[in-house]
Short mmCIF file of C-alpha atoms and ligand atoms in Angstrom, two decimals:
data_model
loop_
_atom_site.label_atom_id
_atom_site.label_comp_id
_atom_site.label_asym_id
_atom_site.label_seq_id
_atom_site.Cartn_x
_atom_site.Cartn_y
_atom_site.Cartn_z
CA MET A 174 -0.08 -0.23 0.06
CA LYS A 175 0.95 3.78 -0.80
CA ILE A 176 1.05 5.45 2.80
CA LEU A 177 1.63 9.06 3.57
CA VAL A 178 2.95 9.62 6.98
CA MET A 179 2.16 13.74 7.86
CA GLY A 180 4.91 14.57 10.41
CA SER A 181 8.68 13.35 11.00
CA GLY A 182 8.86 13.78 14.91
CA ILE A 183 9.69 10.60 16.96
CA ILE A 184 6.32 9.43 16.04
CA GLY A 185 6.14 9.94 12.21
CA THR A 186 9.61 8.36 11.97
CA THR A 187 8.91 5.40 14.14
CA THR A 188 5.53 4.89 12.42
CA ALA A 189 7.28 5.13 8.85
CA PHE A 190 9.69 2.49 10.13
CA TYR A 191 7.38 -0.32 10.91
CA LEU A 192 5.10 0.50 7.93
CA ALA A 193 8.06 0.33 5.54
CA ARG A 194 9.37 -2.86 7.35
CA GLN A 195 5.55 -4.36 7.00
CA GLY A 196 6.41 -3.70 3.11
CA HIS A 197 4.61 -0.55 2.26
CA GLN A 198 5.61 2.20 0.12
CA VAL A 199 5.88 5.25 2.66
CA ASP A 200 6.22 9.01 2.00
CA VAL A 201 6.78 11.33 5.03
CA ILE A 202 6.11 15.19 4.70
CA ASP A 203 7.51 17.90 7.28
CA ARG A 204 7.99 21.34 7.37
CA GLN A 205 11.19 21.22 9.07
CA PRO A 206 14.57 20.51 7.42
CA ALA A 207 15.11 17.28 9.43
CA ALA A 208 13.50 14.86 11.33
CA GLY A 209 12.83 15.36 14.84
CA MET A 210 12.94 19.18 14.94
CA GLU A 211 9.89 20.18 17.14
CA THR A 212 8.80 18.77 20.04
CA SER A 213 10.99 15.65 19.67
CA PHE A 214 14.16 17.81 19.71
CA ALA A 215 15.11 18.26 23.21
CA ASN A 216 13.03 16.51 25.60
CA ALA A 217 14.00 15.21 29.03
CA GLY A 218 15.22 11.98 27.17
CA GLN A 219 13.33 9.59 29.76
CA ILE A 220 12.14 6.38 28.16
CA SER A 221 10.34 5.72 31.37
CA PRO A 222 7.43 3.14 31.31
CA GLY A 223 7.41 2.88 35.13
CA TYR A 224 7.08 6.54 35.49
CA SER A 225 4.15 6.85 32.77
CA SER A 226 1.53 8.86 34.62
CA PRO A 227 -1.30 11.20 33.55
CA TRP A 228 -1.14 14.46 34.88
CA ALA A 229 -4.84 14.34 35.78
CA ALA A 230 -4.41 13.03 39.26
CA PRO A 231 -6.66 13.23 42.42
CA GLY A 232 -5.91 16.60 44.12
CA ILE A 233 -4.48 18.36 40.85
CA PRO A 234 -6.99 21.04 40.53
CA PHE A 235 -6.24 22.10 43.91
CA LYS A 236 -2.65 22.13 43.29
CA ALA A 237 -3.08 23.82 40.00
CA LEU A 238 -4.28 26.70 42.07
CA LYS A 239 -1.83 26.44 44.74
CA TRP A 240 0.85 26.31 42.02
CA MET A 241 -0.41 29.78 40.41
CA PHE A 242 1.03 31.79 42.86
CA SER A 243 4.33 29.81 43.54
CA ARG A 244 7.60 31.45 42.25
CA HIS A 245 9.13 28.19 40.52
CA SER A 246 5.90 26.81 39.44
CA PRO A 247 5.56 23.76 37.05
CA LEU A 248 2.38 24.93 35.87
CA ALA A 249 1.34 28.31 34.14
CA ILE A 250 -2.03 29.01 32.53
CA SER A 251 -2.14 32.36 30.66
CA PRO A 252 -5.13 34.37 31.71
CA ARG A 253 -6.36 34.67 27.82
CA LEU A 254 -9.84 33.01 27.37
CA GLU A 255 -9.78 31.09 24.62
CA TRP A 256 -12.11 28.09 24.14
CA ASP A 257 -9.69 25.21 23.36
CA LYS A 258 -7.91 25.79 26.68
CA ILE A 259 -10.89 26.07 28.56
CA GLN A 260 -12.09 22.98 27.07
CA PHE A 261 -8.98 21.08 27.73
CA VAL A 262 -8.70 22.14 31.23
CA THR A 263 -12.37 21.05 31.86
CA ARG A 264 -11.72 17.80 30.26
CA LEU A 265 -8.27 17.19 32.18
CA PHE A 266 -9.95 18.19 35.60
CA GLY A 267 -12.88 15.64 35.12
CA GLN A 268 -10.12 13.01 34.94
CA CYS A 269 -8.81 13.76 38.46
CA THR A 270 -10.66 11.13 40.36
CA ALA A 271 -8.95 8.20 41.86
CA GLY A 272 -10.85 5.70 39.60
CA ARG A 273 -10.02 7.62 36.46
CA TYR A 274 -6.35 7.98 37.37
CA HIS A 275 -6.16 4.14 37.93
CA ILE A 276 -7.87 3.36 34.47
CA ASN A 277 -5.61 5.94 32.68
CA LYS A 278 -2.30 4.98 34.26
CA SER A 279 -2.85 1.34 33.63
CA ARG A 280 -3.71 2.29 29.86
CA MET A 281 -0.53 4.48 29.68
CA LEU A 282 1.65 1.88 31.38
CA ARG A 283 0.12 -1.15 28.97
CA LEU A 284 1.42 1.14 25.90
CA ALA A 285 4.85 2.11 27.35
CA ASP A 286 5.73 -1.11 28.29
CA TYR A 287 4.97 -2.50 24.82
CA SER A 288 7.17 0.26 23.60
CA GLN A 289 10.01 -0.32 25.60
CA HIS A 290 9.79 -3.95 24.34
CA ASN A 291 9.75 -3.00 20.77
CA LEU A 292 12.37 -0.45 21.31
CA ALA A 293 14.77 -3.48 22.80
CA GLN A 294 13.92 -5.50 20.02
CA PHE A 295 14.67 -2.49 17.47
CA ARG A 296 17.95 -1.74 19.05
CA GLU A 297 19.07 -5.55 19.00
CA GLU A 298 18.16 -5.79 15.37
CA ASN A 299 19.86 -2.70 14.23
CA ALA A 300 22.88 -2.55 16.67
CA GLU A 301 25.11 -2.02 13.86
CA VAL A 302 23.49 1.02 12.35
CA ILE A 303 22.07 2.62 15.57
CA GLY A 304 24.23 1.78 18.44
CA PRO A 305 23.77 2.86 22.19
CA ASP A 306 26.29 5.90 21.41
CA SER A 307 24.51 7.46 18.72
CA PHE A 308 21.82 8.37 20.91
CA ASP A 309 23.56 8.33 24.27
CA HIS A 310 21.21 5.33 25.24
CA GLN A 311 21.58 4.32 28.88
CA ASN A 312 19.66 1.72 31.03
CA LEU A 313 20.21 2.86 34.53
CA GLY A 314 16.57 3.23 35.55
CA THR A 315 14.57 6.63 36.79
CA LEU A 316 14.69 7.94 40.44
CA GLN A 317 11.63 10.20 41.24
CA LEU A 318 12.94 12.32 44.45
CA PHE A 319 10.84 13.35 46.93
CA ARG A 320 11.07 16.54 49.41
CA THR A 321 8.10 16.21 51.63
CA ARG A 322 6.40 13.31 53.55
CA LYS A 323 3.23 14.05 51.50
CA GLN A 324 4.82 13.18 48.12
CA LEU A 325 6.08 9.95 49.65
CA ARG A 326 2.41 9.15 50.82
CA ALA A 327 1.13 9.97 47.34
CA ALA A 328 3.50 7.47 45.70
CA THR A 329 1.92 4.63 47.35
CA GLN A 330 -0.90 4.91 44.89
CA ASP A 331 1.27 4.61 42.12
CA MET A 332 3.09 1.83 43.89
CA ALA A 333 -0.16 -0.05 43.87
CA ILE A 334 -0.80 0.01 40.11
CA LEU A 335 2.83 -1.00 39.60
CA ASP A 336 2.60 -3.84 41.63
CA GLN A 337 -0.78 -4.81 39.74
CA LEU A 338 1.00 -4.50 36.60
CA GLY A 339 4.19 -6.16 37.58
CA ILE A 340 6.26 -3.29 36.87
CA PRO A 341 9.67 -3.61 38.98
CA TYR A 342 10.05 -0.75 41.55
CA GLN A 343 12.09 0.20 44.71
CA ALA A 344 10.94 2.54 47.56
CA LEU A 345 14.30 4.07 48.59
CA ASP A 346 15.15 5.95 52.00
CA VAL A 347 17.28 8.80 51.74
CA ASP A 348 20.49 6.80 52.05
CA GLN A 349 19.36 4.47 49.36
CA CYS A 350 18.68 7.55 46.89
CA VAL A 351 22.20 8.68 47.54
CA ASP A 352 23.49 5.04 46.78
CA ALA A 353 21.49 5.44 43.35
CA GLU A 354 22.69 8.81 42.70
CA PRO A 355 25.94 9.80 44.84
CA ALA A 356 26.22 13.14 43.47
CA LEU A 357 23.12 13.75 45.81
CA GLN A 358 25.50 13.38 48.82
CA THR A 359 25.63 17.01 49.61
CA VAL A 360 22.03 17.68 49.39
CA ARG A 361 20.55 14.49 51.26
CA HIS A 362 18.80 16.95 54.24
CA LYS A 363 16.74 18.30 51.37
CA LEU A 364 15.28 14.95 50.63
CA THR A 365 12.72 12.55 52.26
CA GLY A 366 12.92 9.38 49.90
CA GLY A 367 12.37 8.36 46.36
CA LEU A 368 10.93 5.76 44.20
CA ARG A 369 13.47 4.29 41.83
CA LEU A 370 11.86 2.34 38.44
CA PRO A 371 15.12 0.30 37.52
CA ASN A 372 14.06 -0.75 34.34
CA ASP A 373 13.51 2.91 32.64
CA GLU A 374 16.06 4.07 30.33
CA THR A 375 17.19 7.43 28.85
CA GLY A 376 18.36 8.41 25.33
CA ASP A 377 18.27 11.64 23.18
CA CYS A 378 15.25 11.27 21.22
CA HIS A 379 16.16 13.79 18.45
CA ALA A 380 19.40 11.78 17.75
CA MET A 381 17.34 8.47 17.60
CA ALA A 382 14.72 10.60 15.05
CA ARG A 383 17.27 11.61 12.94
CA SER A 384 19.23 8.13 12.86
CA LEU A 385 15.84 6.46 12.28
CA ALA A 386 14.84 8.45 9.43
CA GLN A 387 18.24 7.49 7.49
CA LEU A 388 17.37 3.93 8.32
CA CYS A 389 14.01 4.42 6.85
CA GLU A 390 15.22 5.93 3.86
CA SER A 391 17.49 2.92 3.32
CA LEU A 392 14.40 0.94 3.50
CA GLY A 393 12.81 3.09 0.51
CA VAL A 394 10.93 5.63 2.62
CA ARG A 395 10.99 9.13 0.67
CA PHE A 396 11.15 11.98 3.31
CA HIS A 397 9.92 15.35 1.91
CA TYR A 398 11.28 18.20 4.07
CA ASN A 399 10.76 21.76 4.02
CA VAL A 400 7.37 21.02 2.91
CA SER A 401 4.37 22.33 4.80
CA ILE A 402 0.95 20.97 4.71
CA ASP A 403 -1.68 23.60 4.16
CA GLU A 404 -4.99 21.74 3.61
CA ILE A 405 -6.04 18.00 3.51
CA GLU A 406 -8.79 17.36 0.89
CA GLN A 407 -11.59 14.86 1.61
CA GLY A 408 -13.81 13.11 -1.14
CA GLN A 409 -16.42 10.50 -1.08
CA SER A 410 -14.29 7.73 0.06
CA GLY A 411 -11.93 9.39 2.55
CA ILE A 412 -8.80 11.73 2.14
CA GLU A 413 -8.01 12.13 -1.28
CA SER A 414 -5.04 14.22 -1.10
CA VAL A 415 -2.80 16.59 1.04
CA LEU A 416 -2.04 19.93 -0.07
CA THR A 417 1.34 21.38 0.18
CA HIS A 418 2.96 24.34 -1.43
CA GLU A 419 4.87 21.44 -3.22
CA GLY A 420 1.57 20.25 -4.76
CA ARG A 421 -0.68 17.57 -3.67
CA PHE A 422 0.29 14.10 -2.09
CA SER A 423 -2.13 11.42 -2.63
CA ALA A 424 -1.95 7.95 -1.06
CA ASP A 425 -3.95 4.77 -0.24
CA ARG A 426 -3.72 5.38 3.53
CA TYR A 427 -2.63 8.40 5.70
CA VAL A 428 -1.30 8.90 8.97
CA MET A 429 -1.82 11.99 10.97
CA ALA A 430 1.32 12.66 13.33
CA LEU A 431 1.94 16.13 13.30
CA GLY A 432 2.10 16.42 17.38
CA SER A 433 0.10 19.30 18.47
CA PHE A 434 -0.33 20.69 15.08
CA SER A 435 -2.73 17.53 14.25
CA ALA A 436 -5.56 19.23 16.20
CA PRO A 437 -6.49 22.27 13.81
CA LEU A 438 -6.21 20.12 10.60
CA LEU A 439 -8.50 17.48 11.79
CA GLN A 440 -10.99 20.16 13.17
CA SER A 441 -11.38 21.28 9.68
CA LEU A 442 -11.87 17.68 8.73
CA GLY A 443 -14.68 17.52 11.54
CA ILE A 444 -12.80 15.54 13.80
CA ASP A 445 -12.54 17.00 17.39
CA LEU A 446 -9.14 15.67 18.32
CA PRO A 447 -8.48 16.21 22.03
CA VAL A 448 -5.15 17.33 22.00
CA TYR A 449 -3.95 20.69 23.24
CA PRO A 450 -0.52 22.13 23.07
CA VAL A 451 1.37 22.46 26.36
CA GLN A 452 4.55 23.96 26.27
CA GLY A 453 7.60 22.54 28.02
CA TYR A 454 11.29 24.11 28.47
CA SER A 455 14.65 22.47 28.61
CA ILE A 456 18.27 23.47 29.18
CA THR A 457 21.08 21.30 28.15
CA LEU A 458 24.52 21.84 29.91
CA PRO A 459 27.86 20.38 29.47
CA ILE A 460 29.26 18.14 32.22
CA ASP A 461 32.62 18.89 33.11
CA ASP A 462 32.97 16.61 36.43
CA GLN A 463 31.04 13.52 35.95
CA SER A 464 31.19 12.96 39.63
CA HIS A 465 28.92 15.99 40.34
CA ALA A 466 26.41 15.30 38.10
CA PRO A 467 23.44 12.38 37.88
CA ARG A 468 24.31 9.07 36.39
CA SER A 469 20.93 8.34 35.00
CA THR A 470 17.62 10.61 35.15
CA LEU A 471 15.88 12.08 38.21
CA MET A 472 12.40 13.58 38.55
CA ASP A 473 12.42 16.35 41.12
CA GLU A 474 8.61 15.76 42.31
CA THR A 475 8.72 19.20 43.96
CA TYR A 476 9.38 21.28 40.76
CA LYS A 477 8.39 18.56 38.30
CA VAL A 478 11.49 18.96 36.53
CA ALA A 479 13.69 15.77 35.34
CA LEU A 480 17.22 15.99 35.09
CA THR A 481 18.86 13.63 32.69
CA ARG A 482 22.29 12.45 31.72
CA LEU A 483 22.83 12.19 28.06
CA GLY A 484 26.78 11.42 27.43
CA ASN A 485 28.65 14.46 28.54
CA ARG A 486 25.62 16.69 28.72
CA LEU A 487 22.89 17.69 31.27
CA ARG A 488 19.44 17.71 30.07
CA VAL A 489 17.01 19.70 32.44
CA ALA A 490 13.45 19.94 31.37
CA GLY A 491 9.83 20.34 32.67
CA MET A 492 7.23 23.04 33.31
CA ALA A 493 3.72 23.08 31.49
CA GLU A 494 2.49 26.34 30.08
CA LEU A 495 -1.04 26.58 28.59
CA ASP A 496 -0.87 29.48 26.21
CA GLY A 497 -2.00 27.98 22.77
CA TYR A 498 0.30 27.70 20.14
CA ARG A 499 2.44 30.30 21.14
CA LYS A 500 6.23 29.20 21.67
CA ILE A 501 8.10 32.20 23.45
CA LEU A 502 11.27 31.34 25.26
CA LYS A 503 10.59 33.17 28.85
CA PRO A 504 13.69 33.56 31.04
CA GLU A 505 11.68 32.94 34.23
CA ARG A 506 11.68 29.40 32.87
CA ARG A 507 15.13 29.27 32.37
CA ARG A 508 15.55 30.74 35.93
CA THR A 509 13.58 27.96 37.14
CA LEU A 510 15.44 25.06 35.47
CA ARG A 511 18.74 26.54 36.45
CA HIS A 512 17.40 26.82 40.15
CA VAL A 513 16.37 22.99 40.13
CA VAL A 514 20.11 22.07 38.98
CA ALA A 515 21.87 24.48 41.49
CA ASP A 516 19.53 23.11 44.31
CA LEU A 517 20.16 19.59 43.92
CA PHE A 518 23.86 19.76 42.27
CA PRO A 519 25.49 22.60 43.63
CA GLN A 520 28.78 21.59 42.75
CA ILE A 521 28.02 21.79 38.61
CA ALA A 522 29.29 24.83 37.52
CA LEU A 523 26.41 26.42 35.41
CA PRO A 524 27.49 28.19 32.33
CA GLN A 525 26.27 31.31 31.51
CA GLN A 526 25.27 30.26 28.17
CA ASP A 527 23.10 26.77 28.16
CA GLU A 528 20.82 25.61 25.28
CA PHE A 529 17.52 26.91 25.99
CA TRP A 530 14.39 25.21 24.44
CA THR A 531 10.97 24.96 24.14
CA GLY A 532 8.40 22.41 22.60
CA LEU A 533 4.65 21.83 22.64
CA ARG A 534 3.26 18.61 23.89
CA PRO A 535 0.69 17.17 22.18
CA MET A 536 -1.49 16.48 25.33
CA THR A 537 -4.79 14.57 25.81
CA PRO A 538 -6.62 15.11 28.87
CA ASP A 539 -6.54 11.63 29.86
CA GLY A 540 -2.65 11.44 29.01
CA THR A 541 -3.13 8.52 26.80
CA PRO A 542 -2.29 8.99 22.89
CA ILE A 543 -4.80 8.66 20.44
CA VAL A 544 -3.77 5.71 18.25
CA GLY A 545 -5.65 3.91 15.65
CA ALA A 546 -8.57 4.52 13.19
CA SER A 547 -10.23 7.68 12.62
CA THR A 548 -13.73 8.30 11.57
CA ILE A 549 -12.50 8.74 8.05
CA ASP A 550 -12.01 5.66 6.29
CA ASN A 551 -8.23 5.87 5.18
CA LEU A 552 -7.16 8.11 7.84
CA PHE A 553 -5.15 6.93 10.73
CA ILE A 554 -4.12 8.80 13.93
CA ASN A 555 -1.01 8.54 15.93
CA THR A 556 -0.74 11.74 18.19
CA GLY A 557 -1.34 13.08 21.52
CA HIS A 558 1.48 11.54 23.35
CA GLY A 559 1.98 14.41 25.73
CA THR A 560 4.59 14.08 28.10
CA LEU A 561 5.61 10.58 26.80
CA GLY A 562 6.04 10.49 23.46
CA TRP A 563 9.79 9.14 23.45
CA THR A 564 8.72 6.43 25.92
CA MET A 565 5.48 5.45 23.91
CA SER A 566 6.83 5.73 20.10
CA PHE A 567 7.95 2.42 19.43
CA GLY A 568 4.88 0.83 20.86
CA SER A 569 2.34 3.33 19.21
CA ALA A 570 4.10 3.04 15.67
CA ARG A 571 4.20 -0.84 15.83
CA LEU A 572 0.45 -0.99 17.12
CA LEU A 573 -0.65 1.58 14.19
CA ALA A 574 1.37 -0.34 11.61
CA ASP A 575 -0.25 -3.61 12.76
CA LEU A 576 -3.59 -2.07 12.47
CA ILE A 577 -3.13 -0.49 8.99
CA SER A 578 -1.81 -3.68 7.55
CA GLY A 579 -4.78 -5.91 9.10
CA ARG A 580 -2.53 -7.62 11.50
CA GLN A 581 -3.69 -8.50 14.93
CA PRO A 582 -1.62 -6.44 17.39
CA ASP A 583 0.17 -7.79 20.29
CA ILE A 584 -1.50 -5.78 22.98
CA GLN A 585 -5.38 -4.88 23.78
CA HIS A 586 -5.67 -1.48 21.71
CA GLU A 587 -9.32 -0.36 21.37
CA ASP A 588 -8.92 2.10 24.26
CA PHE A 589 -6.13 3.74 22.36
CA SER A 590 -8.33 5.03 19.60
CA MET A 591 -10.52 8.01 19.14
CA SER A 592 -13.41 6.16 19.94
CA ARG A 593 -12.88 6.84 23.98
CA TYR A 594 -13.78 10.40 23.07
CA LEU A 595 -16.40 9.93 20.36
CA SER A 596 -19.50 10.08 22.66
CA SER A 597 -18.64 13.65 23.62
CA GLN A 598 -18.52 14.96 20.16
CA HIS A 599 -20.07 15.10 16.69
CA HIS A 600 -18.18 14.54 13.54
CA LYS A 601 -19.44 14.72 9.96
CA PRO A 602 -19.95 11.12 8.55
CA VAL A 603 -17.47 9.79 5.82
CA GLY A 604 -18.28 11.06 2.50
CA GLN A 605 -21.04 13.57 3.66
CA LYS A 606 -19.37 16.36 1.75
CA PRO A 607 -18.41 15.98 -1.93
CA LEU A 608 -15.06 17.58 -1.55
CA ALA A 609 -14.23 19.38 1.64
CA SER A 610 -11.12 21.23 2.45
CA ALA A 611 -9.38 21.50 5.72
CA ARG A 612 -6.97 24.56 6.17
CA LEU A 613 -4.31 25.25 8.84
C1 FAD B 713 10.27 19.74 27.93
C2 FAD B 713 9.76 18.33 27.69
C3 FAD B 713 10.11 17.35 27.97
C4 FAD B 713 9.95 15.96 27.50
N1 FAD B 713 10.20 14.87 28.22
C5 FAD B 713 9.99 13.66 27.81
C6 FAD B 713 10.71 12.47 28.32
O1 FAD B 713 11.43 12.66 28.93
N2 FAD B 713 10.29 11.21 27.67
C7 FAD B 713 9.40 11.24 26.84
O2 FAD B 713 8.76 10.26 26.61
N3 FAD B 713 8.65 12.41 26.30
C8 FAD B 713 9.10 13.82 26.72
N4 FAD B 713 8.47 14.49 26.14
C9 FAD B 713 7.30 14.38 25.28
C10 FAD B 713 7.96 14.11 23.86
O3 FAD B 713 8.75 15.00 23.47
C11 FAD B 713 6.63 14.24 22.72
O4 FAD B 713 5.71 13.67 23.27
C12 FAD B 713 7.05 14.08 21.46
O5 FAD B 713 8.12 14.56 21.06
C13 FAD B 713 6.03 14.30 20.48
O6 FAD B 713 6.17 13.73 19.18
P1 FAD B 713 5.46 13.96 17.78
O7 FAD B 713 6.17 13.31 16.66
O8 FAD B 713 3.93 13.68 18.17
O9 FAD B 713 5.50 15.50 17.62
P2 FAD B 713 6.67 16.42 16.91
O10 FAD B 713 7.92 15.99 17.45
O11 FAD B 713 6.49 17.86 17.33
O12 FAD B 713 6.63 16.13 15.29
C14 FAD B 713 5.43 16.99 14.69
C15 FAD B 713 6.31 17.10 13.17
O13 FAD B 713 5.11 17.45 12.37
C16 FAD B 713 5.63 18.63 11.95
N5 FAD B 713 4.59 19.76 11.35
C17 FAD B 713 3.74 20.05 12.21
N6 FAD B 713 2.66 20.84 11.48
C18 FAD B 713 3.29 20.63 10.07
C19 FAD B 713 2.61 21.17 8.72
N7 FAD B 713 1.56 21.95 8.98
N8 FAD B 713 3.37 20.62 7.93
C20 FAD B 713 4.30 19.85 7.78
N9 FAD B 713 4.67 19.17 8.95
C21 FAD B 713 4.22 19.65 10.02
C22 FAD B 713 6.74 19.26 12.52
O14 FAD B 713 7.67 19.90 11.93
C23 FAD B 713 7.18 18.13 13.63
O15 FAD B 713 8.35 17.81 12.90
C24 FAD B 713 8.75 15.81 26.40
C25 FAD B 713 8.49 17.17 26.06
C26 FAD B 713 8.58 18.47 26.42
C27 FAD B 713 8.10 19.45 25.83
#
């Protein structure tokens, strides 16, 4: 089959890979000059099934209110009254019950776990072309750091779900946290304990997307870079073509993997994709003395900031800002990220100039991506991975490729599709309009 993948972030490139491997003729369109240049560019680098959790958790509405007034707040909501933002927040708060949290977390873990399995298989099969050094890959686990007793207590709910799904974890006291990450020794008095997910991994998502795109090309995938998608044209039997300034692209099947930008394009086709752009930030610093830096990846639960070792660099990422599609690099966010480094690893010399970056997480209210068929026959969706796109990429891509190829997926998959949101929206039946255009 001829398949057109829209987007070459980590989700588009992994999807192209599995589709090509299943024998399809694949084209990929992206407006950037290379793969992985937008949200997949400088994320926290965690491949963390163990840490896969929805943001929508019990108590979050109250915490969100409290964060509004804190200096280094992990969350900021701009006061602009915009309908899609109000709808997203309302839907997200609706998921903040203990029952919904349990369902959503279990579902996310299922996909993240499957993804890790596929990544391992991929690494084994392609070790010669994409080795561990090529994307600063490590297998040293995640450490979630708690600074208060309350955070420790809250973690017991997550442990119950991890137990239920058989995901290994270690509840650590302060000494054990320092054993796991010796560079924490000087700040041990600030900690109350930690939760370690020993099977979690780390790696540079952008480096993987770039290498994977090259591997895809060797399998015959054609990448069309610097090509911006302006419209999607729909006819009687589904999508007919994708319009760009370079002309029309047509295929038998289409995959929507434009990250946050999937939503506006699909809306013009009558599909209300529940994906909202949540802005995050990162800084990347060189590490001169390795003994002062974390060995693997940490999540500081107080600031919701992740610190990940990527070779001889430290990537520090976090913050959630709800302000539509604006991507402004705000100096106060950089200050918060630098504050967390200085607070946990005071011996790291902070350079004047770090690499400051921002990206838009494609977030769904329940934290689970949308992977599967759409209401339009030949259009498939693979987006909405929010905080965990790198973690879930290989699993989502493999699952979608199997669905498109008519193979039985390895995991239960129905609840990853749009159908879990469909009862709350109206959509145009396929073929209702002779030729509808979607403009971004
Ligand atoms: C601060 C931060 C930290 C994060 N940390 C982690 C982490 O540690 N672990 C983890 O698993 N996940 C993490 N994430 C989430 C992860 O980065 C995302 O979920 C993932 O990158 C989404 O990938 P994607 O391919 O869907 O989107 P993108 O990477 O944004 O890809 C979409 C592509 O579509 C293209 N595009 C968009 N519109 C058009 C158009 N009109 N025409 C043509 N091309 C278009 C873009 O150029 C882009 O290449 C983090 C995110 C942020 C912001």
